[in-house]
Short mmCIF file of C-alpha atoms and ligand atoms in Angstrom, two decimals:
data_model
loop_
_atom_site.label_atom_id
_atom_site.label_comp_id
_atom_site.label_asym_id
_atom_site.label_seq_id
_atom_site.Cartn_x
_atom_site.Cartn_y
_atom_site.Cartn_z
CA MET A 1 -16.27 34.81 -11.64
CA ASN A 2 -16.45 33.81 -15.25
CA GLN A 3 -17.26 30.28 -16.29
CA MET A 4 -14.35 28.45 -17.92
CA PRO A 5 -14.86 26.23 -20.97
CA GLN A 6 -14.53 22.45 -20.64
CA VAL A 7 -11.00 21.17 -20.01
CA THR A 8 -10.86 19.32 -23.34
CA GLU A 9 -11.89 22.52 -25.11
CA MET A 10 -9.24 24.56 -23.29
CA GLU A 11 -6.62 21.94 -24.04
CA GLN A 12 -7.48 22.12 -27.74
CA ALA A 13 -7.44 25.94 -27.59
CA TYR A 14 -3.95 26.26 -26.17
CA LEU A 15 -2.53 23.52 -28.38
CA GLU A 16 -3.81 25.49 -31.39
CA ARG A 17 -3.02 28.91 -29.85
CA ASP A 18 -6.60 29.91 -30.58
CA ALA A 19 -6.82 33.68 -30.06
CA THR A 20 -10.60 33.59 -29.62
CA TYR A 21 -10.00 32.12 -26.14
CA GLU A 22 -7.97 35.13 -24.98
CA GLY A 23 -9.23 36.22 -21.57
CA LEU A 24 -11.52 33.22 -21.17
CA PHE A 25 -8.91 31.23 -19.28
CA PHE A 26 -5.26 31.09 -18.30
CA LEU A 27 -3.19 27.98 -18.17
CA ALA A 28 -0.57 27.34 -15.51
CA VAL A 29 2.21 24.79 -15.66
CA ARG A 30 2.82 22.94 -12.41
CA THR A 31 6.37 21.94 -13.26
CA THR A 32 7.57 25.50 -13.95
CA GLY A 33 5.23 27.55 -11.75
CA ILE A 34 4.42 29.87 -14.68
CA PHE A 35 1.04 30.88 -16.07
CA CYS A 36 0.26 31.86 -19.66
CA ARG A 37 -2.33 33.09 -22.09
CA PRO A 38 -3.89 30.41 -24.30
CA THR A 39 -1.90 31.86 -27.23
CA CYS A 40 1.55 31.72 -25.60
CA PRO A 41 4.26 31.10 -28.23
CA ALA A 42 6.36 29.04 -25.78
CA ARG A 43 6.67 25.28 -26.09
CA LYS A 44 3.45 23.47 -25.23
CA PRO A 45 3.36 21.94 -21.75
CA ARG A 46 2.17 18.37 -21.36
CA PRO A 47 -1.57 18.39 -20.59
CA GLU A 48 -1.08 16.44 -17.33
CA ASN A 49 1.06 19.30 -15.97
CA VAL A 50 -1.46 22.01 -16.80
CA GLU A 51 -3.86 23.66 -14.40
CA TYR A 52 -6.54 26.09 -15.61
CA PHE A 53 -7.65 29.35 -14.05
CA PRO A 54 -10.52 31.67 -14.92
CA SER A 55 -8.62 34.83 -14.01
CA VAL A 56 -5.21 36.36 -13.48
CA GLN A 57 -6.11 36.77 -9.83
CA ALA A 58 -6.79 33.06 -9.37
CA ALA A 59 -3.50 32.09 -11.03
CA LEU A 60 -1.52 34.60 -8.96
CA SER A 61 -3.23 33.53 -5.74
CA ALA A 62 -2.32 29.93 -6.47
CA GLY A 63 1.32 30.98 -6.56
CA TYR A 64 2.01 31.07 -10.29
CA ARG A 65 4.11 33.79 -11.84
CA PRO A 66 3.32 35.52 -15.13
CA CYS A 67 5.09 34.18 -18.23
CA LYS A 68 7.79 36.43 -19.66
CA ARG A 69 6.92 35.49 -23.24
CA CYS A 70 3.15 36.02 -23.41
CA HIS A 71 2.80 38.57 -20.54
CA PRO A 72 -0.62 37.45 -19.30
CA LEU A 73 -0.99 40.57 -17.12
CA GLU A 74 -0.80 42.98 -20.03
CA VAL A 75 -3.70 44.34 -22.03
CA ASP A 76 -3.78 46.35 -25.25
CA ASP A 77 -4.67 49.72 -23.79
CA GLN A 78 -2.44 49.34 -20.75
CA PRO A 79 -1.12 52.67 -19.45
CA GLY A 80 2.66 53.02 -19.34
CA TRP A 81 2.76 53.40 -15.57
CA VAL A 82 1.07 50.00 -15.16
CA SER A 83 3.67 48.29 -17.34
CA ASP A 84 6.41 50.03 -15.35
CA LEU A 85 4.93 48.92 -12.00
CA LEU A 86 4.46 45.33 -13.20
CA ALA A 87 8.04 45.19 -14.47
CA GLU A 88 9.33 46.61 -11.21
CA VAL A 89 7.45 44.08 -9.06
CA GLU A 90 8.45 41.23 -11.34
CA GLY A 91 12.09 42.30 -11.14
CA ASP A 92 12.04 42.25 -7.35
CA PRO A 93 8.80 41.91 -5.40
CA ALA A 94 10.53 42.39 -2.04
CA PRO A 95 10.51 46.20 -1.65
CA ARG A 96 7.23 47.66 -0.42
CA ILE A 97 5.83 50.31 -2.75
CA THR A 98 3.73 52.58 -0.56
CA ASP A 99 1.12 55.15 -1.53
CA GLY A 100 3.80 57.75 -0.81
CA ASP A 101 6.21 56.03 -3.22
CA LEU A 102 3.53 56.08 -5.90
CA GLN A 103 2.87 59.77 -5.36
CA THR A 104 6.59 60.52 -5.62
CA ARG A 105 6.46 58.92 -9.06
CA GLY A 106 3.53 61.10 -10.01
CA ILE A 107 1.03 58.22 -9.88
CA ASP A 108 -2.22 58.65 -7.98
CA PRO A 109 -2.62 55.76 -5.45
CA GLY A 110 -6.40 55.82 -5.93
CA THR A 111 -5.99 55.31 -9.67
CA VAL A 112 -3.64 52.40 -9.00
CA ARG A 113 -6.11 50.83 -6.58
CA ARG A 114 -9.03 51.12 -8.97
CA TYR A 115 -7.02 49.88 -11.95
CA PHE A 116 -5.69 46.78 -10.18
CA LEU A 117 -9.08 45.97 -8.68
CA ARG A 118 -10.83 46.26 -12.02
CA ARG A 119 -8.16 44.55 -14.11
CA TYR A 120 -6.80 41.91 -11.76
CA GLY A 121 -9.48 41.65 -9.06
CA MET A 122 -7.06 42.58 -6.31
CA THR A 123 -5.41 45.70 -4.91
CA PHE A 124 -1.86 46.59 -5.90
CA GLN A 125 -0.77 45.68 -2.36
CA ALA A 126 -2.46 42.27 -2.58
CA PHE A 127 -0.84 41.79 -5.97
CA THR A 128 2.69 42.46 -4.70
CA ARG A 129 2.02 40.33 -1.61
CA ALA A 130 1.00 37.41 -3.81
CA ARG A 131 4.17 37.81 -5.86
CA ARG A 132 6.35 37.97 -2.72
CA LEU A 133 4.68 34.93 -1.24
CA SER A 134 5.12 32.97 -4.42
CA ARG A 135 8.75 33.93 -4.81
CA GLY A 136 9.57 33.24 -1.15
CA LEU A 137 7.98 29.81 -1.30
CA ASN A 138 9.80 29.02 -4.52
CA GLN A 139 13.06 29.88 -2.80
CA ILE A 140 12.19 27.61 0.10
CA ARG A 141 11.29 24.85 -2.34
CA GLU A 142 14.53 25.26 -4.25
CA ASN A 143 16.67 25.46 -1.12
CA GLY A 144 14.90 22.44 0.26
CA SER A 145 15.68 20.29 -2.70
CA VAL A 146 19.36 21.18 -3.08
CA ASP A 147 20.12 21.44 0.59
CA SER A 148 19.63 17.88 1.71
CA ALA A 149 22.97 17.91 3.54
CA VAL A 150 21.53 20.47 5.91
CA PHE A 151 18.52 18.25 6.63
CA GLU A 152 20.70 15.42 7.67
CA SER A 153 22.60 17.57 10.11
CA GLY A 154 19.54 18.29 12.21
CA TYR A 155 16.65 20.66 12.71
CA ASP A 156 18.47 23.78 13.77
CA SER A 157 17.60 27.01 12.08
CA HIS A 158 19.02 27.60 8.65
CA SER A 159 19.31 31.23 7.70
CA GLY A 160 18.51 30.75 4.00
CA PHE A 161 15.02 29.46 4.69
CA ARG A 162 14.40 31.97 7.40
CA GLU A 163 15.38 34.88 5.17
CA ALA A 164 13.37 33.63 2.22
CA PHE A 165 10.38 33.21 4.46
CA ALA A 166 10.78 36.60 6.12
CA ARG A 167 11.11 38.29 2.72
CA THR A 168 7.90 36.64 1.68
CA PHE A 169 5.81 38.38 4.29
CA GLY A 170 6.91 41.03 6.69
CA ASP A 171 4.46 43.81 5.92
CA ALA A 172 4.34 46.62 8.44
CA PRO A 173 3.38 45.12 11.82
CA GLY A 174 0.59 47.68 12.18
CA ARG A 175 -1.43 45.72 9.65
CA TYR A 176 -1.91 42.87 12.07
CA ARG A 177 -3.21 44.72 15.07
CA ASN A 178 -6.74 43.44 14.65
CA GLY A 179 -7.90 39.89 14.91
CA GLU A 180 -6.08 36.62 15.28
CA THR A 181 -2.46 36.15 14.32
CA LEU A 182 -1.59 33.20 12.14
CA PHE A 183 2.08 32.36 12.55
CA LEU A 184 3.81 30.49 9.78
CA ASP A 185 7.12 28.73 10.16
CA TRP A 186 9.05 26.11 8.30
CA ILE A 187 10.28 22.89 9.84
CA ARG A 188 13.01 20.81 8.34
CA SER A 189 12.27 17.11 7.97
CA PRO A 190 13.70 14.06 6.24
CA LEU A 191 10.87 14.52 3.73
CA GLY A 192 11.90 18.07 2.84
CA PRO A 193 10.92 21.39 4.39
CA LEU A 194 7.46 21.51 5.93
CA VAL A 195 5.45 24.68 6.33
CA ALA A 196 3.58 24.88 9.61
CA GLY A 197 0.94 27.34 10.77
CA ALA A 198 -0.55 28.03 14.18
CA THR A 199 -3.02 30.36 15.80
CA SER A 200 -3.16 31.06 19.51
CA GLU A 201 -5.45 27.99 19.73
CA GLY A 202 -3.19 25.43 18.13
CA ILE A 203 -1.67 24.05 14.95
CA CYS A 204 -3.80 24.66 11.85
CA LEU A 205 -1.37 23.78 9.04
CA LEU A 206 1.40 21.34 8.29
CA GLU A 207 2.25 20.84 4.65
CA TYR A 208 5.15 19.89 2.42
CA SER A 209 6.60 23.10 1.05
CA ASP A 210 6.69 21.88 -2.54
CA ARG A 211 2.91 21.62 -2.74
CA ARG A 212 1.59 24.11 -5.25
CA MET A 213 -1.60 24.78 -3.35
CA LEU A 214 0.18 26.28 -0.34
CA GLU A 215 -0.33 29.90 -1.33
CA ALA A 216 -4.03 29.32 -1.82
CA GLU A 217 -4.07 27.45 1.51
CA PHE A 218 -2.60 30.48 3.29
CA ALA A 219 -5.32 32.66 1.81
CA THR A 220 -8.02 30.19 2.91
CA LEU A 221 -6.64 29.99 6.44
CA GLY A 222 -6.35 33.76 6.61
CA LYS A 223 -10.06 34.01 5.80
CA LEU A 224 -11.07 31.16 8.12
CA PHE A 225 -9.30 32.73 11.09
CA ASN A 226 -9.73 36.35 10.00
CA ALA A 227 -5.97 36.60 10.31
CA THR A 228 -3.04 37.66 8.20
CA PRO A 229 -0.33 35.02 8.01
CA ILE A 230 3.05 36.29 9.20
CA PRO A 231 6.37 34.52 9.73
CA GLY A 232 7.02 33.71 13.33
CA THR A 233 6.52 31.12 15.99
CA ASN A 234 4.51 30.50 19.12
CA LEU A 235 4.33 27.84 21.82
CA HIS A 236 2.31 25.45 19.65
CA LEU A 237 4.78 25.66 16.79
CA GLU A 238 7.71 25.13 19.14
CA ARG A 239 5.99 22.10 20.58
CA LEU A 240 5.26 20.77 17.10
CA HIS A 241 8.95 21.18 16.19
CA GLY A 242 9.94 19.00 19.13
CA GLU A 243 7.27 16.37 18.59
CA LEU A 244 8.05 16.08 14.88
CA GLU A 245 11.73 15.66 15.61
CA GLY A 246 10.81 12.80 17.92
CA TYR A 247 8.39 11.37 15.40
CA PHE A 248 11.02 11.21 12.66
CA ALA A 249 13.50 9.76 15.15
CA GLY A 250 10.96 7.02 15.95
CA THR A 251 10.64 8.01 19.61
CA VAL A 252 7.32 9.89 19.45
CA ARG A 253 4.27 7.86 18.48
CA ALA A 254 1.51 10.26 19.44
CA PHE A 255 1.28 14.01 19.04
CA SER A 256 -0.15 16.03 21.89
CA VAL A 257 0.11 19.52 20.43
CA PRO A 258 -3.35 21.18 20.20
CA LEU A 259 -4.91 21.22 16.72
CA VAL A 260 -7.46 23.48 15.09
CA TYR A 261 -9.12 22.16 11.96
CA PRO A 262 -12.16 24.12 10.87
CA GLY A 263 -14.29 22.30 8.32
CA THR A 264 -17.75 20.98 7.61
CA PRO A 265 -19.20 18.66 10.28
CA PHE A 266 -18.53 15.69 7.97
CA GLN A 267 -14.92 16.69 7.29
CA ARG A 268 -14.28 17.15 10.99
CA ARG A 269 -15.70 13.70 11.75
CA VAL A 270 -13.43 12.17 9.11
CA TRP A 271 -10.36 13.98 10.46
CA GLU A 272 -11.22 12.87 13.99
CA GLN A 273 -11.54 9.32 12.71
CA LEU A 274 -8.05 9.63 11.19
CA LEU A 275 -6.70 10.80 14.53
CA ALA A 276 -8.08 7.59 16.03
CA ILE A 277 -6.03 5.31 13.73
CA PRO A 278 -3.21 3.99 15.91
CA TYR A 279 0.42 4.62 15.08
CA GLY A 280 1.86 1.96 12.78
CA GLU A 281 -1.57 0.78 11.58
CA THR A 282 -3.57 1.52 8.45
CA ARG A 283 -7.27 1.62 7.58
CA SER A 284 -9.00 1.47 4.24
CA TYR A 285 -11.30 4.25 3.06
CA GLN A 286 -14.15 1.74 3.49
CA GLU A 287 -13.19 1.08 7.09
CA VAL A 288 -13.09 4.80 7.86
CA ALA A 289 -16.52 5.23 6.28
CA ALA A 290 -17.87 2.29 8.28
CA ALA A 291 -16.43 3.73 11.49
CA LEU A 292 -18.41 6.89 10.74
CA ASP A 293 -21.61 4.78 10.44
CA ASP A 294 -21.73 5.99 6.85
CA PRO A 295 -20.47 3.01 4.81
CA LYS A 296 -21.59 4.53 1.49
CA ALA A 297 -19.50 7.66 2.01
CA VAL A 298 -16.24 6.12 0.77
CA ARG A 299 -15.60 8.76 -1.87
CA ALA A 300 -16.53 11.59 0.47
CA VAL A 301 -14.10 10.13 3.01
CA GLY A 302 -11.43 10.15 0.31
CA ARG A 303 -12.13 13.80 -0.49
CA ALA A 304 -12.07 14.88 3.17
CA ASN A 305 -8.87 12.88 3.61
CA GLY A 306 -7.32 14.82 0.73
CA LEU A 307 -8.37 18.14 2.27
CA ASN A 308 -6.57 17.47 5.54
CA ARG A 309 -4.42 20.53 6.25
CA ILE A 310 -2.31 19.05 9.03
CA ALA A 311 -0.21 16.36 7.36
CA ILE A 312 1.48 13.69 9.49
CA VAL A 313 -0.18 14.85 12.74
CA ILE A 314 -3.67 14.11 11.42
CA PRO A 315 -2.45 10.87 9.88
CA CYS A 316 -4.17 10.79 6.50
CA HIS A 317 -1.15 8.74 5.36
CA ARG A 318 -2.58 5.82 7.38
CA VAL A 319 -5.53 5.47 5.01
CA VAL A 320 -4.82 3.04 2.16
CA ASN A 321 -6.76 1.18 -0.51
CA LYS A 322 -8.82 -1.87 0.42
CA ASN A 323 -6.49 -4.13 -1.59
CA GLY A 324 -3.52 -2.96 0.47
CA GLU A 325 -2.13 -0.61 -2.18
CA LEU A 326 -1.00 2.78 -0.93
CA GLY A 327 -3.73 4.80 -2.64
CA GLY A 328 -3.16 8.52 -3.08
CA TYR A 329 -1.27 11.11 -1.06
CA GLY A 330 -1.16 14.84 -1.64
CA GLY A 331 2.48 15.04 -0.67
CA GLY A 332 3.46 12.27 -3.09
CA LEU A 333 3.44 8.51 -2.68
CA HIS A 334 7.13 8.30 -1.78
CA ARG A 335 6.37 10.32 1.33
CA LYS A 336 3.41 8.16 2.28
CA ARG A 337 5.57 5.08 1.91
CA TYR A 338 8.32 6.69 4.00
CA LEU A 339 5.92 7.53 6.84
CA LEU A 340 4.31 4.08 6.89
CA ASP A 341 7.72 2.35 6.76
CA LEU A 342 8.99 4.58 9.54
CA GLU A 343 6.04 3.74 11.77
CA ARG A 344 6.17 0.01 11.06
CA SER A 345 9.93 -0.18 11.57
CA THR A 346 9.70 1.30 15.05
CA MET A 347 6.94 -1.17 16.01
CA ARG A 348 9.18 -4.18 15.61
ZN1 ZN B 401 3.48 32.20 -21.84
#
C-alpha cells in the first residue's frame, strides 16, 4: 500500500487542485458519500468532512462511490470495455455480471480479472459487491431518516429495508458453502435503523446504519470469522430483536444474548469491563482503566471503547468524561444522551 502524504499537504493539494498529486491519494466526503481525485473541479468540501484514502480500493471498501465529475476510477489508457463495465455497474450495481455474461459481450473474464486486480486491487466481482453494498446501505440510511413514522409504529418488518438489504448482498448461495455464515439484519429502533450481525456463536455486530465505517466493518468481520456476510437471521438475531425492543421500552435492563467480540487481549478486557457497568450507571475512562489495574491506560481504554462493535449491548455509552461531560460516541452524542436518559428514567 502506498504511503499517503501528510493531511495538511493533501488538504493544500486538493484546495489548489494540484495535478502532481494525482494517484497519490483520493479524498472522500463524508456528507455526500462520494470520493474524488485531488483535482476534482467540483466545489471544495469542508476539510472537517474529508477523509483520505491511498487507493481506489480503500475508498470503495469504505463505502464511497466514485464522483461523476472527476471519475476517479478512470485512467488515460483505459480500454473501452472497462469504461463500459464501470458505467454499467454505476448505473445499476444490482444485476450480477457473470463470466458467461462477459464472454457473451466478447470480453475475456481472465482479462477482466487481471485488469481489475492490477488497477483497483480487487476482482471485478469484489468491485461490484462493494458498489452493491454501498448502494444498499445508502438506501437503508435514506429510508431510515425519512421513515420515522414507521419507527414509531413498531418493530415489524418493513419491506423497503428488507429489499434494499437483500439487493445489497444475495450472491449465489453456493458461494457460502464453506466456513462460517455471518448473518446481517437490520433492526428498527428509536435511534434509527441498526445493523446487526451474528454468527452461529452469537452477536458480533450492532451498529447505527448511518455510520460510514459499516462497509469496512463488514469486510473486517468477514475476515475475522472467515465468513461472507449475507442477509438473514438466526436465533441470536431474533433474540437480540426481542431484547432490544424491551430495552427501548424500558423493561429490559440486561441483555442475555450470547456475544462474540474478537479483539486483542486488552480490547477484550476493556469490553468485558464495559459489560460490568450496571444499567443506568456511568463510569469515567479513568475508572475503567483503574478497574483493569492499568490506571495509566486511559487513552487506550478510550480507543478500545471506540472500537466496540456491539453498540448498546456492550454499553460503551456508559463511559463518560471524568468531569461528567458526555465525552465522545461513535453513533453521535445525541444517541449517547438518549440511551443514558432512557436508562436513568427507568431507574426512578
Ligand atoms: Zn470529483
